[in-house]
Amino acid sequence: MMEHRLPAQAEQYLRDLERALWPLGSYERETILLELRGHLVGCAEQGGARVNEALKSLGTPEECSRAFVIEGAGETYRRAGMPGRALVPLGPPPEFARKAENLSIRQVVGQVVATFRASRRVYWAIGAVLLTALTATNFLSYAHSAGGGSAGGIWPIMLIRAAVVIAALAAAYRASLTDDQPVWGVDLSTLRFGAGLAAVTLAAVAAVLLVMTAATPLLASLPAAGASLVKALLILVLLALCSCSYLRLQPWLVGLAIDRREVTLKRALLETRGKTLVIVRAWAVLVLPLYMLHFALTAAAMNWAPITPLLLGLAALDGLASMGVAIVAALLNATVFRWVTDEPIPAPLPFSQDMPSDQHVEEARARLKRHIEAGRGRFAG
């Protein structure tokens, strides 16, 4: 794929065109966009004014896409020996081509599934690593608690657990959002991601402690029952606010993991405005049930005594639930990252994910050439 970066308006045009080309298979969309990018790069070498002229000659992304969809369908019918078919009525685009703000939960789930299908085929390995590490650390922590170990003795187990989860999340983001980065490995991107994750977690804990400390005089002035209720409500509100902020910061953390540092903390917050409710609802549907199962299994295991083989089975169940939390959250975060960067969601099946054939390349190139020439004529006129 070409690496040339175009002026911002040209990049936006290509993104909008990709959405508008949704009726075509992904192989044909890719061919058209690559050819058009090459044309615009050639124009950019002649100056910014030439790029603007080329974009005007192409018409709007919807007009440009309709030329491809209608003409492409006409060629398909002619090859099949079917006459007519001069126009193709286009309905509304499917969920993978819509803006995030207008998505239903079912459509968001469809985008998460599409992200998974378009990812590199390593999620089985990520799941295996997570399941093994989480089951082992679960059992060790359960055994430590049942044996009456000191609180300080649990920290090495938790540090190992955190390191494995950070490495697995970074691998998941690279598998979903990159084509050339090594999926596994500890490099500067992984370290930045881990540091960012730790910083966000510590900031959330510090914010909760600060508010609770400031509220201590108020709680002390209330009756015991009232103070307990107000304290519980305050903690719930703080956790909800921190969770919403945490979800909005995820695109920044994803960018750190895949070395896309143009997605800054500020950009993540700005670009998720208006999408917060969609993100929170998707998290509540996809991730929260697994979180609740994890907490229920942990609570049951912490009260388990003495240590028996059944405790290992409980640790495995909790490991499976925690693995699901990590993988589903990673896929949702990768989808939100694409919303923030305005990158199109991969088209779900039955749209093809194969590379374009030589025949489709030649057909798309010929249609693009005719469309560009027609656009020049309109612009000149």
Tab-separated table of N, CA and C in Angstrom, residues 60-193:
chain	number	residue	atom	x	y	z
A	60	THR	N	-18.410	15.214	-5.457
A	60	THR	CA	-18.465	14.793	-4.060
A	60	THR	C	-18.151	13.303	-3.962
A	61	PRO	N	-17.755	12.811	-2.771
A	61	PRO	CA	-17.530	11.366	-2.634
A	61	PRO	C	-18.737	10.541	-3.048
A	62	GLU	N	-19.951	11.034	-2.774
A	62	GLU	CA	-21.152	10.289	-3.155
A	62	GLU	C	-21.296	10.235	-4.671
A	63	GLU	N	-21.020	11.366	-5.341
A	63	GLU	CA	-21.100	11.381	-6.802
A	63	GLU	C	-20.043	10.465	-7.420
A	64	CYS	N	-18.849	10.543	-6.882
A	64	CYS	CA	-17.760	9.709	-7.400
A	64	CYS	C	-18.072	8.227	-7.196
A	65	SER	N	-18.540	7.877	-6.011
A	65	SER	CA	-18.828	6.471	-5.729
A	65	SER	C	-19.967	5.951	-6.607
A	66	ARG	N	-20.963	6.794	-6.854
A	66	ARG	CA	-22.100	6.341	-7.662
A	66	ARG	C	-21.639	5.990	-9.078
A	67	ALA	N	-20.665	6.744	-9.585
A	67	ALA	CA	-20.153	6.427	-10.916
A	67	ALA	C	-19.532	5.033	-10.935
A	68	PHE	N	-18.799	4.693	-9.886
A	68	PHE	CA	-18.174	3.368	-9.834
A	68	PHE	C	-19.215	2.272	-9.631
A	69	VAL	N	-20.133	2.506	-8.700
A	69	VAL	CA	-21.112	1.470	-8.379
A	69	VAL	C	-22.024	1.197	-9.567
A	70	ILE	N	-22.520	2.266	-10.204
A	70	ILE	CA	-23.441	2.094	-11.335
A	70	ILE	C	-22.719	1.480	-12.521
A	71	GLU	N	-21.549	2.029	-12.868
A	71	GLU	CA	-20.846	1.519	-14.033
A	71	GLU	C	-20.343	0.107	-13.779
A	72	GLY	N	-19.859	-0.143	-12.543
A	72	GLY	CA	-19.390	-1.487	-12.221
A	72	GLY	C	-20.491	-2.514	-12.292
A	73	ALA	N	-21.684	-2.161	-11.795
A	73	ALA	CA	-22.814	-3.089	-11.863
A	73	ALA	C	-23.231	-3.319	-13.309
A	74	GLY	N	-23.182	-2.229	-14.124
A	74	GLY	CA	-23.533	-2.384	-15.524
A	74	GLY	C	-22.608	-3.345	-16.243
A	75	GLU	N	-21.291	-3.263	-15.930
A	75	GLU	CA	-20.349	-4.192	-16.551
A	75	GLU	C	-20.614	-5.626	-16.110
A	76	THR	N	-20.948	-5.790	-14.847
A	76	THR	CA	-21.240	-7.137	-14.347
A	76	THR	C	-22.437	-7.733	-15.073
A	77	TYR	N	-23.499	-6.924	-15.270
A	77	TYR	CA	-24.684	-7.421	-15.962
A	77	TYR	C	-24.391	-7.735	-17.426
A	78	ARG	N	-23.583	-6.872	-18.053
A	78	ARG	CA	-23.259	-7.125	-19.458
A	78	ARG	C	-22.439	-8.402	-19.619
A	79	ARG	N	-21.490	-8.646	-18.693
A	79	ARG	CA	-20.700	-9.878	-18.768
A	79	ARG	C	-21.597	-11.096	-18.586
A	80	ALA	N	-22.670	-10.943	-17.816
A	80	ALA	CA	-23.591	-12.057	-17.586
A	80	ALA	C	-24.635	-12.178	-18.703
A	81	GLY	N	-24.577	-11.291	-19.698
A	81	GLY	CA	-25.523	-11.351	-20.811
A	81	GLY	C	-26.884	-10.800	-20.475
A	82	MET	N	-26.954	-9.914	-19.464
A	82	MET	CA	-28.237	-9.346	-19.053
A	82	MET	C	-28.291	-7.890	-19.499
A	83	PRO	N	-29.222	-7.523	-20.378
A	83	PRO	CA	-29.279	-6.154	-20.899
A	83	PRO	C	-29.854	-5.180	-19.866
A	84	GLY	N	-29.693	-3.893	-20.186
A	84	GLY	CA	-30.301	-2.852	-19.361
A	84	GLY	C	-29.492	-2.564	-18.115
A	85	ARG	N	-30.209	-2.216	-17.087
A	85	ARG	CA	-29.616	-1.894	-15.785
A	85	ARG	C	-28.701	-0.674	-15.881
A	86	ALA	N	-29.270	0.464	-16.185
A	86	ALA	CA	-28.467	1.679	-16.282
A	86	ALA	C	-28.232	2.319	-14.918
A	87	LEU	N	-29.150	2.078	-13.983
A	87	LEU	CA	-29.035	2.708	-12.669
A	87	LEU	C	-29.123	1.653	-11.579
A	88	VAL	N	-28.446	1.930	-10.467
A	88	VAL	CA	-28.499	1.037	-9.305
A	88	VAL	C	-29.021	1.845	-8.128
A	89	PRO	N	-30.249	1.562	-7.648
A	89	PRO	CA	-30.730	2.316	-6.480
A	89	PRO	C	-29.927	1.932	-5.242
A	90	LEU	N	-29.427	2.935	-4.540
A	90	LEU	CA	-28.605	2.692	-3.357
A	90	LEU	C	-29.413	2.974	-2.101
A	91	GLY	N	-29.482	2.015	-1.220
A	91	GLY	CA	-30.133	2.209	0.064
A	91	GLY	C	-29.158	2.813	1.062
A	92	PRO	N	-29.574	2.970	2.316
A	92	PRO	CA	-28.654	3.505	3.328
A	92	PRO	C	-27.498	2.538	3.562
A	93	PRO	N	-26.336	3.044	3.911
A	93	PRO	CA	-25.180	2.163	4.115
A	93	PRO	C	-25.365	1.275	5.333
A	94	PRO	N	-24.720	0.124	5.362
A	94	PRO	CA	-24.803	-0.740	6.535
A	94	PRO	C	-24.017	-0.152	7.705
A	95	GLU	N	-24.062	-0.845	8.844
A	95	GLU	CA	-23.512	-0.262	10.061
A	95	GLU	C	-22.026	0.029	9.983
A	96	PHE	N	-21.260	-0.768	9.206
A	96	PHE	CA	-19.825	-0.539	9.193
A	96	PHE	C	-19.463	0.749	8.452
A	97	ALA	N	-20.408	1.348	7.726
A	97	ALA	CA	-20.131	2.576	6.991
A	97	ALA	C	-20.779	3.801	7.627
A	98	ARG	N	-21.411	3.646	8.780
A	98	ARG	CA	-22.105	4.767	9.415
A	98	ARG	C	-21.231	5.438	10.472
A	99	LYS	N	-21.609	6.654	10.815
A	99	LYS	CA	-20.917	7.376	11.874
A	99	LYS	C	-21.261	6.764	13.229
A	100	ALA	N	-20.298	6.829	14.150
A	100	ALA	CA	-20.461	6.161	15.442
A	100	ALA	C	-21.639	6.707	16.228
A	101	GLU	N	-21.887	8.025	16.121
A	101	GLU	CA	-22.945	8.629	16.931
A	101	GLU	C	-24.315	8.061	16.626
A	102	ASN	N	-24.497	7.528	15.428
A	102	ASN	CA	-25.811	7.062	15.003
A	102	ASN	C	-25.977	5.549	15.110
A	103	LEU	N	-25.057	4.881	15.756
A	103	LEU	CA	-25.090	3.423	15.819
A	103	LEU	C	-25.940	2.932	16.984
A	104	SER	N	-26.667	1.859	16.740
A	104	SER	CA	-27.345	1.153	17.827
A	104	SER	C	-26.360	0.163	18.450
A	105	ILE	N	-26.735	-0.409	19.587
A	105	ILE	CA	-25.857	-1.379	20.231
A	105	ILE	C	-25.625	-2.575	19.315
A	106	ARG	N	-26.673	-3.010	18.630
A	106	ARG	CA	-26.509	-4.140	17.717
A	106	ARG	C	-25.502	-3.822	16.616
A	107	GLN	N	-25.518	-2.595	16.129
A	107	GLN	CA	-24.588	-2.204	15.081
A	107	GLN	C	-23.165	-2.076	15.608
A	108	VAL	N	-23.019	-1.593	16.851
A	108	VAL	CA	-21.685	-1.528	17.455
A	108	VAL	C	-21.123	-2.935	17.600
A	109	VAL	N	-21.959	-3.869	18.050
A	109	VAL	CA	-21.514	-5.261	18.155
A	109	VAL	C	-21.063	-5.770	16.787
A	110	GLY	N	-21.801	-5.397	15.731
A	110	GLY	CA	-21.406	-5.792	14.383
A	110	GLY	C	-20.052	-5.232	14.001
A	111	GLN	N	-19.762	-4.005	14.418
A	111	GLN	CA	-18.460	-3.411	14.118
A	111	GLN	C	-17.346	-4.102	14.902
A	112	VAL	N	-17.620	-4.455	16.156
A	112	VAL	CA	-16.615	-5.173	16.956
A	112	VAL	C	-16.318	-6.531	16.320
A	113	VAL	N	-17.363	-7.217	15.873
A	113	VAL	CA	-17.176	-8.508	15.197
A	113	VAL	C	-16.388	-8.322	13.904
A	114	ALA	N	-16.692	-7.251	13.156
A	114	ALA	CA	-15.956	-6.979	11.922
A	114	ALA	C	-14.492	-6.701	12.211
A	115	THR	N	-14.210	-5.992	13.300
A	115	THR	CA	-12.823	-5.742	13.694
A	115	THR	C	-12.102	-7.049	14.004
A	116	PHE	N	-12.800	-7.949	14.678
A	116	PHE	CA	-12.199	-9.249	14.989
A	116	PHE	C	-11.917	-10.040	13.708
A	117	ARG	N	-12.881	-10.057	12.796
A	117	ARG	CA	-12.708	-10.841	11.568
A	117	ARG	C	-11.568	-10.310	10.708
A	118	ALA	N	-11.347	-9.010	10.752
A	118	ALA	CA	-10.299	-8.414	9.932
A	118	ALA	C	-8.937	-8.427	10.622
A	119	SER	N	-8.871	-8.898	11.865
A	119	SER	CA	-7.609	-8.924	12.603
A	119	SER	C	-6.721	-10.065	12.123
A	120	ARG	N	-5.450	-9.942	12.418
A	120	ARG	CA	-4.540	-11.047	12.135
A	120	ARG	C	-4.908	-12.249	13.015
A	121	ARG	N	-4.688	-13.436	12.501
A	121	ARG	CA	-5.199	-14.652	13.141
A	121	ARG	C	-4.306	-15.104	14.292
A	122	VAL	N	-4.199	-14.267	15.304
A	122	VAL	CA	-3.381	-14.619	16.472
A	122	VAL	C	-4.168	-14.525	17.771
A	123	TYR	N	-5.459	-14.261	17.671
A	123	TYR	CA	-6.237	-14.121	18.908
A	123	TYR	C	-6.305	-15.427	19.697
A	124	TRP	N	-6.189	-16.551	19.004
A	124	TRP	CA	-6.163	-17.832	19.738
A	124	TRP	C	-4.935	-17.889	20.638
A	125	ALA	N	-3.798	-17.375	20.161
A	125	ALA	CA	-2.580	-17.370	20.973
A	125	ALA	C	-2.696	-16.371	22.124
A	126	ILE	N	-3.281	-15.201	21.843
A	126	ILE	CA	-3.479	-14.209	22.908
A	126	ILE	C	-4.385	-14.785	23.992
A	127	GLY	N	-5.464	-15.460	23.570
A	127	GLY	CA	-6.367	-16.079	24.546
A	127	GLY	C	-5.689	-17.165	25.348
A	128	ALA	N	-4.854	-17.982	24.694
A	128	ALA	CA	-4.163	-19.066	25.406
A	128	ALA	C	-3.202	-18.515	26.446
A	129	VAL	N	-2.453	-17.467	26.081
A	129	VAL	CA	-1.518	-16.849	27.039
A	129	VAL	C	-2.271	-16.261	28.216
A	130	LEU	N	-3.345	-15.540	27.926
A	130	LEU	CA	-4.125	-14.937	29.003
A	130	LEU	C	-4.742	-15.998	29.910
A	131	LEU	N	-5.347	-17.021	29.323
A	131	LEU	CA	-6.002	-18.047	30.124
A	131	LEU	C	-5.007	-18.752	31.037
A	132	THR	N	-3.840	-19.091	30.508
A	132	THR	CA	-2.820	-19.776	31.322
A	132	THR	C	-2.337	-18.890	32.457
A	133	ALA	N	-1.965	-17.647	32.124
A	133	ALA	CA	-1.411	-16.747	33.144
A	133	ALA	C	-2.459	-16.360	34.181
A	134	LEU	N	-3.674	-16.071	33.737
A	134	LEU	CA	-4.706	-15.647	34.675
A	134	LEU	C	-5.153	-16.790	35.579
A	135	THR	N	-5.254	-17.992	35.031
A	135	THR	CA	-5.616	-19.141	35.863
A	135	THR	C	-4.540	-19.390	36.922
A	136	ALA	N	-3.275	-19.339	36.523
A	136	ALA	CA	-2.183	-19.581	37.467
A	136	ALA	C	-2.147	-18.521	38.559
A	137	THR	N	-2.239	-17.237	38.170
A	137	THR	CA	-2.184	-16.182	39.189
A	137	THR	C	-3.435	-16.182	40.060
A	138	ASN	N	-4.583	-16.559	39.476
A	138	ASN	CA	-5.789	-16.694	40.295
A	138	ASN	C	-5.589	-17.742	41.381
A	139	PHE	N	-5.096	-18.918	40.979
A	139	PHE	CA	-4.929	-20.001	41.949
A	139	PHE	C	-3.919	-19.616	43.022
A	140	LEU	N	-2.824	-18.977	42.627
A	140	LEU	CA	-1.811	-18.571	43.607
A	140	LEU	C	-2.373	-17.546	44.590
A	141	SER	N	-3.157	-16.593	44.063
A	141	SER	CA	-3.729	-15.585	44.967
A	141	SER	C	-4.793	-16.195	45.877
A	142	TYR	N	-5.604	-17.136	45.348
A	142	TYR	CA	-6.601	-17.810	46.178
A	142	TYR	C	-5.917	-18.611	47.281
A	143	ALA	N	-4.879	-19.349	46.899
A	143	ALA	CA	-4.153	-20.163	47.875
A	143	ALA	C	-3.490	-19.292	48.913
A	144	HIS	N	-2.959	-18.164	48.474
A	144	HIS	CA	-2.313	-17.235	49.410
A	144	HIS	C	-3.321	-16.714	50.423
A	145	SER	N	-4.522	-16.379	49.927
A	145	SER	CA	-5.552	-15.869	50.826
A	145	SER	C	-6.053	-16.949	51.781
A	146	ALA	N	-6.282	-18.168	51.238
A	146	ALA	CA	-6.774	-19.257	52.084
A	146	ALA	C	-5.745	-19.676	53.127
A	147	GLY	N	-4.465	-19.513	52.789
A	147	GLY	CA	-3.403	-19.880	53.732
A	147	GLY	C	-3.095	-18.819	54.745
A	148	GLY	N	-3.789	-17.694	54.678
A	148	GLY	CA	-3.567	-16.637	55.651
A	148	GLY	C	-2.282	-15.875	55.430
A	149	GLY	N	-1.832	-15.772	54.172
A	149	GLY	CA	-0.597	-15.052	53.873
A	149	GLY	C	-0.745	-13.562	54.106
A	150	SER	N	0.379	-12.877	54.210
A	150	SER	CA	0.372	-11.440	54.443
A	150	SER	C	-0.032	-10.702	53.175
A	151	ALA	N	-0.518	-9.479	53.359
A	151	ALA	CA	-0.949	-8.687	52.207
A	151	ALA	C	0.216	-8.371	51.279
A	152	GLY	N	1.417	-8.186	51.840
A	152	GLY	CA	2.573	-7.857	51.016
A	152	GLY	C	2.985	-8.989	50.100
A	153	GLY	N	2.655	-10.236	50.473
A	153	GLY	CA	3.079	-11.376	49.674
A	153	GLY	C	2.317	-11.538	48.374
A	154	ILE	N	1.207	-10.816	48.209
A	154	ILE	CA	0.399	-10.953	47.003
A	154	ILE	C	0.907	-10.084	45.869
A	155	TRP	N	1.747	-9.094	46.172
A	155	TRP	CA	2.171	-8.137	45.154
A	155	TRP	C	2.964	-8.762	44.013
A	156	PRO	N	3.919	-9.678	44.261
A	156	PRO	CA	4.621	-10.289	43.117
A	156	PRO	C	3.669	-10.997	42.153
A	157	ILE	N	2.644	-11.644	42.687
A	157	ILE	CA	1.665	-12.327	41.835
A	157	ILE	C	0.907	-11.312	40.984
A	158	MET	N	0.496	-10.221	41.604
A	158	MET	CA	-0.255	-9.207	40.874
A	158	MET	C	0.602	-8.504	39.826
A	159	LEU	N	1.895	-8.320	40.106
A	159	LEU	CA	2.781	-7.694	39.128
A	159	LEU	C	2.956	-8.583	37.899
A	160	ILE	N	3.094	-9.887	38.126
A	160	ILE	CA	3.185	-10.825	36.998
A	160	ILE	C	1.898	-10.790	36.189
A	161	ARG	N	0.787	-10.786	36.871
A	161	ARG	CA	-0.523	-10.739	36.205
A	161	ARG	C	-0.651	-9.480	35.356
A	162	ALA	N	-0.273	-8.331	35.931
A	162	ALA	CA	-0.375	-7.064	35.211
A	162	ALA	C	0.521	-7.049	33.978
A	163	ALA	N	1.743	-7.585	34.113
A	163	ALA	CA	2.675	-7.602	32.979
A	163	ALA	C	2.127	-8.443	31.829
A	164	VAL	N	1.540	-9.595	32.152
A	164	VAL	CA	0.980	-10.456	31.099
A	164	VAL	C	-0.210	-9.780	30.429
A	165	VAL	N	-1.069	-9.151	31.206
A	165	VAL	CA	-2.247	-8.486	30.633
A	165	VAL	C	-1.825	-7.337	29.725
A	166	ILE	N	-0.828	-6.547	30.151
A	166	ILE	CA	-0.342	-5.434	29.329
A	166	ILE	C	0.215	-5.950	28.009
A	167	ALA	N	1.035	-7.010	28.068
A	167	ALA	CA	1.610	-7.579	26.841
A	167	ALA	C	0.521	-8.130	25.924
A	168	ALA	N	-0.503	-8.784	26.506
A	168	ALA	CA	-1.580	-9.361	25.703
A	168	ALA	C	-2.448	-8.273	25.065
A	169	LEU	N	-2.744	-7.214	25.811
A	169	LEU	CA	-3.532	-6.115	25.238
A	169	LEU	C	-2.772	-5.432	24.102
A	170	ALA	N	-1.480	-5.186	24.303
A	170	ALA	CA	-0.678	-4.582	23.234
A	170	ALA	C	-0.675	-5.481	22.001
A	171	ALA	N	-0.563	-6.787	22.212
A	171	ALA	CA	-0.590	-7.732	21.086
A	171	ALA	C	-1.937	-7.688	20.375
A	172	ALA	N	-3.023	-7.598	21.134
A	172	ALA	CA	-4.363	-7.549	20.527
A	172	ALA	C	-4.538	-6.293	19.686
A	173	TYR	N	-4.068	-5.146	20.183
A	173	TYR	CA	-4.199	-3.910	19.425
A	173	TYR	C	-3.379	-3.969	18.136
A	174	ARG	N	-2.200	-4.545	18.209
A	174	ARG	CA	-1.370	-4.652	17.005
A	174	ARG	C	-1.984	-5.627	16.003
A	175	ALA	N	-2.555	-6.696	16.515
A	175	ALA	CA	-3.195	-7.670	15.619
A	175	ALA	C	-4.402	-7.069	14.916
A	176	SER	N	-5.112	-6.163	15.590
A	176	SER	CA	-6.342	-5.601	15.027
A	176	SER	C	-6.115	-4.373	14.164
A	177	LEU	N	-5.040	-3.630	14.440
A	177	LEU	CA	-4.907	-2.307	13.823
A	177	LEU	C	-3.650	-2.124	12.984
A	178	THR	N	-2.748	-3.097	12.960
A	178	THR	CA	-1.523	-2.957	12.167
A	178	THR	C	-1.336	-4.190	11.295
A	179	ASP	N	-0.537	-4.015	10.250
A	179	ASP	CA	-0.225	-5.119	9.349
A	179	ASP	C	1.226	-5.568	9.450
A	180	ASP	N	2.106	-4.674	9.905
A	180	ASP	CA	3.536	-4.975	9.849
A	180	ASP	C	4.222	-5.016	11.207
A	181	GLN	N	3.595	-4.483	12.251
A	181	GLN	CA	4.251	-4.496	13.553
A	181	GLN	C	4.250	-5.905	14.142
A	182	PRO	N	5.366	-6.320	14.780
A	182	PRO	CA	5.358	-7.624	15.468
A	182	PRO	C	4.279	-7.643	16.544
A	183	VAL	N	3.510	-8.713	16.572
A	183	VAL	CA	2.416	-8.791	17.536
A	183	VAL	C	2.954	-8.925	18.957
A	184	TRP	N	3.927	-9.807	19.127
A	184	TRP	CA	4.498	-10.037	20.452
A	184	TRP	C	5.847	-9.336	20.565
A	185	GLY	N	6.186	-8.957	21.759
A	185	GLY	CA	7.485	-8.343	22.004
A	185	GLY	C	7.355	-7.135	22.896
A	186	VAL	N	8.418	-6.876	23.629
A	186	VAL	CA	8.462	-5.714	24.519
A	186	VAL	C	9.371	-4.678	23.873
A	187	ASP	N	8.791	-3.568	23.452
A	187	ASP	CA	9.558	-2.477	22.872
A	187	ASP	C	9.095	-1.176	23.512
A	188	LEU	N	9.540	-0.049	22.941
A	188	LEU	CA	9.181	1.237	23.536
A	188	LEU	C	7.672	1.469	23.514
A	189	SER	N	6.998	0.993	22.461
A	189	SER	CA	5.548	1.169	22.406
A	189	SER	C	4.858	0.426	23.540
A	190	THR	N	5.323	-0.803	23.801
A	190	THR	CA	4.740	-1.581	24.896
A	190	THR	C	4.972	-0.890	26.231
A	191	LEU	N	6.188	-0.365	26.421
A	191	LEU	CA	6.509	0.314	27.680
A	191	LEU	C	5.695	1.595	27.833
A	192	ARG	N	5.530	2.332	26.735
A	192	ARG	CA	4.694	3.545	26.813
A	192	ARG	C	3.252	3.181	27.150
A	193	PHE	N	2.763	2.125	26.530
A	193	PHE	CA	1.398	1.685	26.802
A	193	PHE	C	1.238	1.292	28.270
